Amino acid sequence: MQTLPSWPYPNLVAHRGAGTLAPENTLAAMRVGASFGYKMVEFDAKLSQDQVAILLHDTDLERTTNGRGNAADHPYAALSTLDAGLWLAPAFRGEPIPTLEAVARYTVANNIACNIEIKPTPGLEAVTGTAIARQALHDWREAAVPPLLSSFSLTALEAAKQEAPSLPRGWITKTLDENWRQTLAQLGCVSIHLHHALLTKALVNDIHNAGFRVAVWTVNDPARAAELLRWGVDSVITDALDLIHAA
Ligand code: G3P
Ligand code: MG
């Protein structure tokens, strides 16, 4: 068995801030996550038209804000006026789309570990990987643990590696082909982030034996989370903060 890379992260991670309990990818969500005892958050980051890094899952604004069109087609000044909370519940009315910088300030100050998912607008993979890695290196420079950068995009991960080789990287994938070890090695990844349905105990062992950590998403059944942790999965990313309790 190879030596496993350092993994200074909790074994439970709040997906998109607080799963479905607060508007995803907002500071309000981070606070709700913390109130449930979660010490690590996963969130999705991409660029505005003027290359300000913001939190947003989708390419377009419609589902989670009162804006229209693609985030990448609007300058940050316009995105900053949008409501990213009301879509979920009136109590969150007026919650803004946060900048990555604001999230860094909040999480570093509160000692909350971060998994920054680089979620580029299609076509902007390299520029997004570079910009987010550069900013993560700067904004988390005083963090107790470095942010874990992850992405489905191999191009974004390669760009992040070039820009900030010291920051740990994880490759998110929905499928596994026989080349997964080489892909992780080429990108200098510390971890693979898999949909939990792909996981077996044998696969957890294979990943660890190959020298990589494994995170799983999005696990909302407490019994399944317990099983995955028993198998040795390094981190479980969940929406169900109310059902799956942080130690
Ligand atoms: O980072 C794991 C997970 O968040 C990937 O899927 O669509 O929720 O960003 P998605
Ligand atoms: Mg994500």
PDB file of N, CA and C in Angstrom, residues 15 18 30 84 92 111 132 154 156 159 167 185 207 241 243:
ATOM      1  N   HIS A  15     -22.742  19.921   1.886  1.00  0.00           N
ATOM      2  CA  HIS A  15     -22.820  20.151   0.439  1.00  0.00           C
ATOM      3  C   HIS A  15     -23.460  21.513   0.136  1.00  0.00           C
ATOM      4  N   ALA A  18     -25.119  24.204   3.159  1.00  0.00           N
ATOM      5  CA  ALA A  18     -25.991  23.532   4.146  1.00  0.00           C
ATOM      6  C   ALA A  18     -26.997  22.633   3.445  1.00  0.00           C
ATOM      7  N   MET A  30     -23.688  28.762   4.902  1.00  0.00           N
ATOM      8  CA  MET A  30     -22.492  28.424   5.700  1.00  0.00           C
ATOM      9  C   MET A  30     -22.816  28.532   7.197  1.00  0.00           C
ATOM     10  N   ALA A  84     -30.390  35.780  -3.990  1.00  0.00           N
ATOM     11  CA  ALA A  84     -30.079  34.348  -4.125  1.00  0.00           C
ATOM     12  C   ALA A  84     -30.693  33.531  -2.989  1.00  0.00           C
ATOM     13  N   PHE A  92     -35.100  33.950   3.666  1.00  0.00           N
ATOM     14  CA  PHE A  92     -33.770  34.206   3.103  1.00  0.00           C
ATOM     15  C   PHE A  92     -33.788  35.328   2.069  1.00  0.00           C
ATOM     16  N   ASN A 111     -12.769  29.062  11.208  1.00  0.00           N
ATOM     17  CA  ASN A 111     -12.064  27.779  11.199  1.00  0.00           C
ATOM     18  C   ASN A 111     -12.904  26.658  10.568  1.00  0.00           C
ATOM     19  N   ILE A 132      -9.329  30.833  -9.872  1.00  0.00           N
ATOM     20  CA  ILE A 132      -9.777  30.374  -8.552  1.00  0.00           C
ATOM     21  C   ILE A 132      -8.604  29.821  -7.746  1.00  0.00           C
ATOM     22  N   LEU A 154     -11.137  18.351 -16.104  1.00  0.00           N
ATOM     23  CA  LEU A 154      -9.698  18.053 -16.072  1.00  0.00           C
ATOM     24  C   LEU A 154      -8.906  19.282 -16.484  1.00  0.00           C
ATOM     25  N   ALA A 156      -9.702  22.431 -15.909  1.00  0.00           N
ATOM     26  CA  ALA A 156      -9.655  23.344 -14.756  1.00  0.00           C
ATOM     27  C   ALA A 156      -8.668  22.847 -13.713  1.00  0.00           C
ATOM     28  N   ALA A 159      -5.141  23.542 -14.895  1.00  0.00           N
ATOM     29  CA  ALA A 159      -4.833  24.970 -14.727  1.00  0.00           C
ATOM     30  C   ALA A 159      -4.568  25.301 -13.262  1.00  0.00           C
ATOM     31  N   LEU A 167      -1.649  23.655  -3.520  1.00  0.00           N
ATOM     32  CA  LEU A 167      -2.996  23.400  -2.991  1.00  0.00           C
ATOM     33  C   LEU A 167      -3.462  22.002  -3.387  1.00  0.00           C
ATOM     34  N   ALA A 185      -2.948  10.706 -11.030  1.00  0.00           N
ATOM     35  CA  ALA A 185      -1.505  10.943 -10.916  1.00  0.00           C
ATOM     36  C   ALA A 185      -1.080  12.122 -11.788  1.00  0.00           C
ATOM     37  N   ILE A 207      -8.663   2.357  -4.103  1.00  0.00           N
ATOM     38  CA  ILE A 207      -8.279   3.779  -4.165  1.00  0.00           C
ATOM     39  C   ILE A 207      -7.185   4.056  -3.131  1.00  0.00           C
ATOM     40  N   LEU A 241     -27.884  17.627   6.709  1.00  0.00           N
ATOM     41  CA  LEU A 241     -27.188  18.044   7.932  1.00  0.00           C
ATOM     42  C   LEU A 241     -28.017  17.758   9.174  1.00  0.00           C
ATOM     43  N   LEU A 243     -29.924  15.117   9.564  1.00  0.00           N
ATOM     44  CA  LEU A 243     -30.013  13.677   9.817  1.00  0.00           C
ATOM     45  C   LEU A 243     -28.662  13.028  10.062  1.00  0.00           C
TER      46      LEU A 243
END
